[in-house]
């Protein structure tokens, strides 16, 4: 088969087009996790190699491994030369942007402002041309130092006085512990964990205390998951009267019950004694009576 010059041109053009369209690239992210302090503005690095322009590509930033598989995953989408926000996760609203000047150089990094607890986790940066795509994974760790533990009295509980310790605004989750004045851990209920709307942790721990020599109690917070451990302590002194008022109520109630019981027992004992005596008297008189009858019979026989 003979090739005409038009065939040759077509093949050459096709090859050229294919080469241009299928320009291969790699998407690269940071080699280490990004550690961000709550409230900061951060850059999630992502770029393509070789550094061709990404202006005409689709740049898709999304979350992976979210706890709820049904939830939306989109963080930021750039497509057809524009940012598209229609299916963005609510918590990212107004906080994401790409560097438009940098896109020309293949830099598809994402700017995320005012980071919060919900931003913690894994991200993917997916860059797609007409014929090729690649992605990179970026891990983000959020760090937030919360409030000093706050203590309050919950009131009289079975076995003593209920105390509550609460601390807010943490990431990751800290641990709480109740201590007595000698630093000995007090038994406490299970610690309760909540997250606020920004994803920061709120932790609560309850305990029940009895009166001690000092009535001094401490709630200790520990954040062990950070490179440097954080310890915070809040001390609490309950006035003796406060515990006593409540303990007294119990003491008085107890005393009343005990005294009433004693009185009842005395009355009961007396009643039983009286009854016994009465029945004894009755028996005695009956015996006397029958003796007299026997005597009468005897006298009858004798006569
Ligand atoms: C791409 O990288 C090369 C080499 O690092 C550099 O000389 C060139 O200016 C870059 N191009 C763009 C568009 O940034
Ligand atoms: C991408 O752009 C951001 C923002 O200007 C910059 O901080 C970062 O170093 C750039 N990354 C690369 C690989 O050029």
Short mmCIF file of C-alpha atoms and ligand atoms in Angstrom, two decimals:
data_model
loop_
_atom_site.label_atom_id
_atom_site.label_comp_id
_atom_site.label_asym_id
_atom_site.label_seq_id
_atom_site.Cartn_x
_atom_site.Cartn_y
_atom_site.Cartn_z
CA UNK A 1 0.00 0.00 0.00
CA UNK A 2 1.26 3.40 -1.01
CA UNK A 3 1.12 6.38 1.40
CA UNK A 4 0.02 9.65 -0.10
CA UNK A 5 1.44 12.89 1.28
CA UNK A 6 -1.97 13.67 2.78
CA UNK A 7 -1.94 10.41 4.73
CA UNK A 8 1.50 11.24 6.03
CA UNK A 9 0.38 14.69 7.10
CA UNK A 10 -2.64 13.24 8.88
CA UNK A 11 -0.58 10.70 10.80
CA UNK A 12 1.97 13.36 11.76
CA UNK A 13 -0.76 15.72 12.91
CA UNK A 14 -2.46 12.97 14.91
CA UNK A 15 0.80 12.06 16.60
CA UNK A 16 1.47 15.71 17.38
CA UNK A 17 -2.01 16.20 18.80
CA UNK A 18 -1.74 13.08 20.87
CA UNK A 19 1.56 14.21 22.28
CA UNK A 20 0.24 17.64 23.09
CA UNK A 21 -2.97 16.28 24.64
CA UNK A 22 -1.46 13.46 26.59
CA UNK A 23 1.20 15.52 28.21
CA UNK A 24 2.01 13.46 31.26
CA UNK A 25 2.57 15.06 34.66
CA UNK A 26 2.95 14.09 38.24
CA UNK A 27 1.07 15.66 41.16
CA UNK A 28 3.19 16.20 44.24
CA UNK A 29 2.32 17.14 47.79
CA UNK A 30 4.36 17.71 50.94
CA UNK A 31 6.37 14.79 52.27
CA UNK A 32 5.27 15.48 55.84
CA UNK A 33 1.97 16.21 57.54
CA UNK A 34 0.98 19.86 57.94
CA UNK A 35 0.60 20.86 61.59
CA UNK A 36 -1.61 23.91 62.05
CA UNK A 37 -2.64 25.89 65.10
CA UNK A 38 -6.34 26.70 65.32
CA UNK A 39 -7.14 30.12 63.90
CA UNK A 40 -4.09 30.28 61.60
CA UNK A 41 -4.13 30.61 57.81
CA UNK A 42 -2.32 27.72 56.14
CA UNK A 43 -1.23 26.55 52.68
CA UNK A 44 -1.76 22.94 51.68
CA UNK A 45 1.06 22.44 49.15
CA UNK A 46 0.34 20.68 45.87
CA UNK A 47 1.93 21.16 42.46
CA UNK A 48 2.45 19.43 39.15
CA UNK A 49 5.74 18.32 37.70
CA UNK A 50 6.86 19.33 35.07
CA UNK A 51 5.69 22.84 35.88
CA UNK A 52 3.24 23.23 33.00
CA UNK A 53 0.27 25.54 33.44
CA UNK A 54 -2.73 24.14 35.27
CA UNK A 55 -5.01 27.03 34.26
CA UNK A 56 -6.98 24.86 31.87
CA UNK A 57 -7.03 21.82 34.10
CA UNK A 58 -9.47 20.68 36.73
CA UNK A 59 -8.12 21.06 40.25
CA UNK A 60 -10.15 19.17 42.82
CA UNK A 61 -9.44 19.39 46.53
CA UNK A 62 -11.44 16.93 48.64
CA UNK A 63 -11.46 15.07 51.96
CA UNK A 64 -10.82 11.35 52.36
CA UNK A 65 -11.65 9.02 55.27
CA UNK A 66 -14.34 11.25 56.70
CA UNK A 67 -16.19 9.56 59.58
CA UNK A 68 -19.51 9.83 57.77
CA UNK A 69 -19.25 8.10 54.36
CA UNK A 70 -22.50 9.76 53.21
CA UNK A 71 -21.23 13.26 53.80
CA UNK A 72 -20.01 15.65 51.16
CA UNK A 73 -16.27 15.52 50.53
CA UNK A 74 -15.54 18.59 48.40
CA UNK A 75 -13.26 21.24 49.84
CA UNK A 76 -12.53 23.27 46.69
CA UNK A 77 -13.09 22.81 42.95
CA UNK A 78 -11.50 24.73 40.06
CA UNK A 79 -12.87 23.82 36.64
CA UNK A 80 -13.19 25.56 33.24
CA UNK A 81 -11.07 28.41 34.57
CA UNK A 82 -13.36 29.14 37.54
CA UNK A 83 -13.88 28.22 41.18
CA UNK A 84 -17.06 26.21 41.80
CA UNK A 85 -18.63 26.11 45.22
CA UNK A 86 -21.97 24.34 44.66
CA UNK A 87 -21.08 21.14 46.56
CA UNK A 88 -18.50 22.45 49.00
CA UNK A 89 -18.58 21.13 52.59
CA UNK A 90 -20.32 23.81 54.71
CA UNK A 91 -17.50 24.11 57.22
CA UNK A 92 -15.11 25.30 54.44
CA UNK A 93 -17.43 28.05 53.21
CA UNK A 94 -15.50 31.25 52.50
CA UNK A 95 -12.20 29.82 53.75
CA UNK A 96 -10.61 28.26 50.64
CA UNK A 97 -8.81 29.69 47.60
CA UNK A 98 -6.21 28.79 44.99
CA UNK A 99 -3.30 31.03 44.00
CA UNK A 100 -4.41 32.12 40.52
CA UNK A 101 -1.00 33.50 39.51
CA UNK A 102 0.66 30.29 40.67
CA UNK A 103 -1.66 28.07 38.58
CA UNK A 104 0.26 29.17 35.47
CA UNK A 105 3.36 27.60 37.00
CA UNK A 106 1.57 24.37 37.87
CA UNK A 107 1.16 25.31 41.52
CA UNK A 108 -2.24 24.06 42.67
CA UNK A 109 -1.71 24.67 46.41
CA UNK A 110 -4.79 25.49 48.48
CA UNK A 111 -5.03 28.35 50.92
CA UNK A 112 -7.18 27.61 53.97
CA UNK A 113 -7.93 30.43 56.39
CA UNK A 114 -8.83 30.38 60.11
CA UNK A 115 -8.27 26.64 60.55
CA UNK A 116 -10.53 24.84 63.00
CA UNK A 117 -11.05 21.38 64.51
CA UNK A 118 -13.11 20.04 61.61
CA UNK A 119 -10.16 20.67 59.23
CA UNK A 120 -8.11 17.92 60.87
CA UNK A 121 -7.62 14.90 58.60
CA UNK A 122 -6.61 13.73 55.17
CA UNK A 123 -6.97 15.68 51.92
CA UNK A 124 -6.50 14.80 48.27
CA UNK A 125 -5.41 17.18 45.55
CA UNK A 126 -6.52 15.78 42.17
CA UNK A 127 -5.32 17.48 39.01
CA UNK A 128 -6.88 16.45 35.73
CA UNK A 129 -6.12 17.48 32.14
CA UNK A 130 -8.14 16.28 29.14
CA UNK A 131 -6.10 13.10 28.93
CA UNK A 132 -4.30 12.62 32.16
CA UNK A 133 -4.73 12.92 35.90
CA UNK A 134 -2.82 12.33 39.10
CA UNK A 135 -3.31 13.10 42.78
CA UNK A 136 -1.43 13.65 46.01
CA UNK A 137 -2.46 13.10 49.62
CA UNK A 138 -1.96 15.73 52.30
CA UNK A 139 -2.35 15.09 56.01
CA UNK A 140 -3.37 17.99 58.24
CA UNK A 141 -3.09 17.94 62.05
CA UNK A 142 -4.88 20.65 63.97
CA UNK A 143 -3.68 21.77 67.37
CA UNK A 144 -5.80 23.83 69.71
CA UNK A 145 -5.16 24.77 73.33
CA UNK A 146 -8.46 25.08 75.11
CA UNK A 147 -9.68 26.66 78.31
CA UNK A 148 -8.51 26.01 81.85
CA UNK A 149 -10.79 23.43 83.52
CA UNK A 150 -13.82 25.05 85.13
CA UNK A 151 -15.31 23.52 88.23
CA UNK A 152 -18.82 23.64 89.57
CA UNK A 153 -20.97 22.03 92.23
CA UNK A 154 -23.62 19.71 90.92
CA UNK A 155 -25.33 19.30 94.29
CA UNK A 156 -26.14 16.49 96.62
CA UNK A 157 -25.66 13.06 95.09
CA UNK A 158 -25.91 9.60 96.49
CA UNK A 159 -22.80 9.18 98.60
CA UNK A 160 -21.73 12.84 98.85
CA UNK A 161 -21.41 16.05 96.91
CA UNK A 162 -21.34 16.00 93.09
CA UNK A 163 -18.60 18.07 91.39
CA UNK A 164 -18.25 18.78 87.68
CA UNK A 165 -15.11 19.69 85.72
CA UNK A 166 -15.43 21.10 82.16
CA UNK A 167 -12.84 22.27 79.61
CA UNK A 168 -13.51 23.53 76.08
CA UNK A 169 -11.79 24.33 72.79
CA UNK A 170 -9.26 21.49 72.52
CA UNK A 171 -7.75 19.59 69.65
CA UNK A 172 -6.99 16.75 69.90
CA UNK A 173 -9.01 15.52 72.84
CA UNK A 174 -7.41 15.95 76.31
CA UNK A 175 -7.91 13.80 79.42
CA UNK A 176 -9.42 14.92 82.73
CA UNK A 177 -8.82 13.58 86.21
CA UNK A 178 -10.08 14.43 89.72
CA UNK A 179 -7.58 14.42 92.60
CA UNK A 180 -7.90 14.83 96.33
CA UNK A 181 -5.68 17.17 98.37
CA UNK A 182 -2.95 14.50 98.51
CA UNK A 183 -2.89 14.09 94.74
CA UNK A 184 -4.62 10.73 94.82
CA UNK A 185 -6.93 10.09 91.88
CA UNK A 186 -10.59 10.09 92.89
CA UNK A 187 -12.95 7.67 91.29
CA UNK A 188 -15.05 9.47 88.73
CA UNK A 189 -17.75 8.69 86.22
CA UNK A 190 -16.92 8.10 82.56
CA UNK A 191 -15.54 11.23 80.91
CA UNK A 192 -17.94 12.81 78.42
CA UNK A 193 -16.70 14.18 75.10
CA UNK A 194 -18.47 16.59 72.77
CA UNK A 195 -17.42 18.67 69.80
CA UNK A 196 -18.47 22.24 69.19
CA UNK A 197 -19.59 23.42 65.73
CA UNK A 198 -15.98 24.12 64.73
CA UNK A 199 -14.94 20.63 65.72
CA UNK A 200 -13.07 21.51 68.91
CA UNK A 201 -13.38 19.14 71.84
CA UNK A 202 -15.35 19.80 75.02
CA UNK A 203 -14.56 17.35 77.83
CA UNK A 204 -16.47 16.84 81.09
CA UNK A 205 -15.79 14.73 84.16
CA UNK A 206 -17.98 14.29 87.23
CA UNK A 207 -17.07 12.99 90.66
CA UNK A 208 -18.72 12.62 94.06
CA UNK A 209 -16.74 13.71 97.12
CA UNK A 210 -17.14 13.23 100.85
CA UNK A 211 -15.94 15.61 103.52
CA UNK A 212 -12.18 15.43 104.07
CA UNK A 213 -9.74 17.23 106.40
CA UNK A 214 -9.15 19.99 103.87
CA UNK A 215 -12.14 19.74 101.52
CA UNK A 216 -9.67 20.54 98.76
CA UNK A 217 -10.13 18.96 95.34
CA UNK A 218 -8.33 19.38 92.02
CA UNK A 219 -9.30 18.75 88.43
CA UNK A 220 -6.28 18.04 86.24
CA UNK A 221 -6.26 18.24 82.45
CA UNK A 222 -3.62 16.48 80.40
CA UNK A 223 -2.93 16.77 76.69
CA UNK A 224 -0.54 13.93 75.90
CA UNK A 225 -0.99 13.72 72.15
CA UNK A 226 1.10 16.78 71.37
CA UNK A 227 4.88 16.72 71.10
CA UNK A 228 5.06 18.59 74.40
CA UNK A 229 2.59 17.47 77.02
CA UNK A 230 0.29 20.13 78.44
CA UNK A 231 -0.89 20.01 82.04
CA UNK A 232 -3.47 22.30 83.57
CA UNK A 233 -4.96 22.17 87.04
CA UNK A 234 -7.83 23.93 88.74
CA UNK A 235 -8.19 23.68 92.50
CA UNK A 236 -11.43 23.77 94.35
CA UNK A 237 -12.22 24.28 97.99
CA UNK A 238 -15.69 23.48 99.20
CA UNK A 239 -16.63 25.13 102.47
CA UNK A 240 -17.13 22.55 105.16
CA UNK A 241 -20.62 23.90 105.87
CA UNK A 242 -21.70 23.19 102.32
CA UNK A 243 -20.81 19.54 102.63
CA UNK A 244 -22.01 19.49 106.26
CA UNK A 245 -25.36 21.09 105.48
CA UNK A 246 -26.07 18.23 103.18
CA UNK A 247 -24.38 15.60 105.30
CA UNK A 248 -26.33 16.99 108.31
CA UNK A 249 -29.62 16.51 106.57
CA UNK A 250 -28.70 12.88 106.30
CA UNK A 251 -27.42 12.73 109.86
CA UNK A 252 -30.60 14.32 111.22
CA UNK A 253 -32.79 12.02 109.17
CA UNK A 254 -30.75 9.06 110.37
CA UNK A 255 -30.95 10.20 114.02
CA UNK A 256 -34.71 10.69 113.78
CA UNK A 257 -35.18 7.24 112.28
CA UNK A 258 -32.96 5.65 114.94
CA UNK A 259 -34.72 7.45 117.83
CA UNK A 260 -38.15 6.59 116.49
CA UNK A 261 -37.09 2.97 116.17
CA UNK A 262 -35.83 2.94 119.77
CA UNK A 263 -39.10 4.44 121.03
CA UNK A 264 -41.08 1.91 119.01
CA UNK A 265 -39.00 -0.97 120.35
CA UNK A 266 -39.49 0.28 123.94
CA UNK A 267 -43.26 0.61 123.48
CA UNK A 268 -43.43 -2.79 121.88
CA UNK A 269 -41.38 -4.40 124.65
CA UNK A 270 -43.53 -2.77 127.32
CA UNK A 271 -46.71 -3.92 125.60
CA UNK A 272 -45.47 -7.49 125.34
CA UNK A 273 -44.41 -7.41 129.00
CA UNK A 274 -47.81 -6.08 130.04
CA UNK A 275 -49.64 -8.68 127.99
CA UNK A 276 -47.52 -11.42 129.46
CA UNK A 277 -48.17 -10.20 132.97
CA UNK A 278 -51.90 -9.97 132.39
CA UNK A 279 -52.08 -13.45 130.95
CA UNK A 280 -49.97 -14.75 133.88
CA UNK A 281 -52.36 -13.12 136.37
CA UNK A 282 -55.23 -14.69 134.55
CA UNK A 283 -53.60 -18.11 134.55
CA UNK A 284 -52.79 -17.76 138.25
CA UNK A 285 -56.35 -16.86 139.17
CA UNK A 286 -57.67 -19.71 136.98
CA UNK A 287 -55.31 -22.17 138.73
CA UNK A 288 -56.43 -20.90 142.13
CA UNK A 289 -60.02 -21.28 141.07
CA UNK A 290 -59.60 -24.90 139.92
CA UNK A 291 -57.71 -25.73 143.12
CA UNK A 292 -60.66 -24.46 145.08
CA UNK A 293 -62.94 -26.65 142.98
CA UNK A 294 -60.76 -29.71 143.68
CA UNK A 295 -60.83 -28.80 147.35
CA UNK A 296 -64.61 -28.64 147.23
CA UNK A 297 -64.79 -32.06 145.57
CA UNK A 298 -62.53 -33.45 148.28
CA UNK A 299 -64.67 -32.04 150.98
CA UNK A 300 -67.70 -33.48 149.25
CA UNK A 301 -66.11 -36.94 149.14
CA UNK A 302 -65.11 -36.67 152.79
CA UNK A 303 -68.53 -35.75 153.98
C1 LIG B 1 9.53 25.86 35.41
O1 LIG B 1 10.70 25.38 36.04
C2 LIG B 1 11.87 25.78 35.36
C3 LIG B 1 13.03 25.11 36.04
O2 LIG B 1 12.88 24.99 37.40
C4 LIG B 1 11.99 27.31 35.40
O3 LIG B 1 13.13 27.73 34.74
C5 LIG B 1 10.75 27.89 34.75
O4 LIG B 1 10.76 29.31 34.87
C6 LIG B 1 9.50 27.36 35.39
N1 LIG B 1 8.35 27.79 34.62
C7 LIG B 1 7.35 28.41 35.19
C8 LIG B 1 6.20 28.76 34.30
O5 LIG B 1 7.34 28.67 36.37
C1 LIG B 2 2.85 27.70 45.48
O1 LIG B 2 2.33 28.95 45.86
C2 LIG B 2 2.36 29.22 47.24
C3 LIG B 2 1.70 30.57 47.47
O2 LIG B 2 2.27 31.59 46.80
C4 LIG B 2 3.80 29.22 47.72
O3 LIG B 2 3.85 29.46 49.09
C5 LIG B 2 4.42 27.89 47.41
O4 LIG B 2 5.78 27.87 47.76
C6 LIG B 2 4.28 27.57 45.93
N1 LIG B 2 4.74 26.21 45.68
C7 LIG B 2 5.59 25.91 44.73
C8 LIG B 2 5.97 24.49 44.60
O5 LIG B 2 6.04 26.76 43.95
#
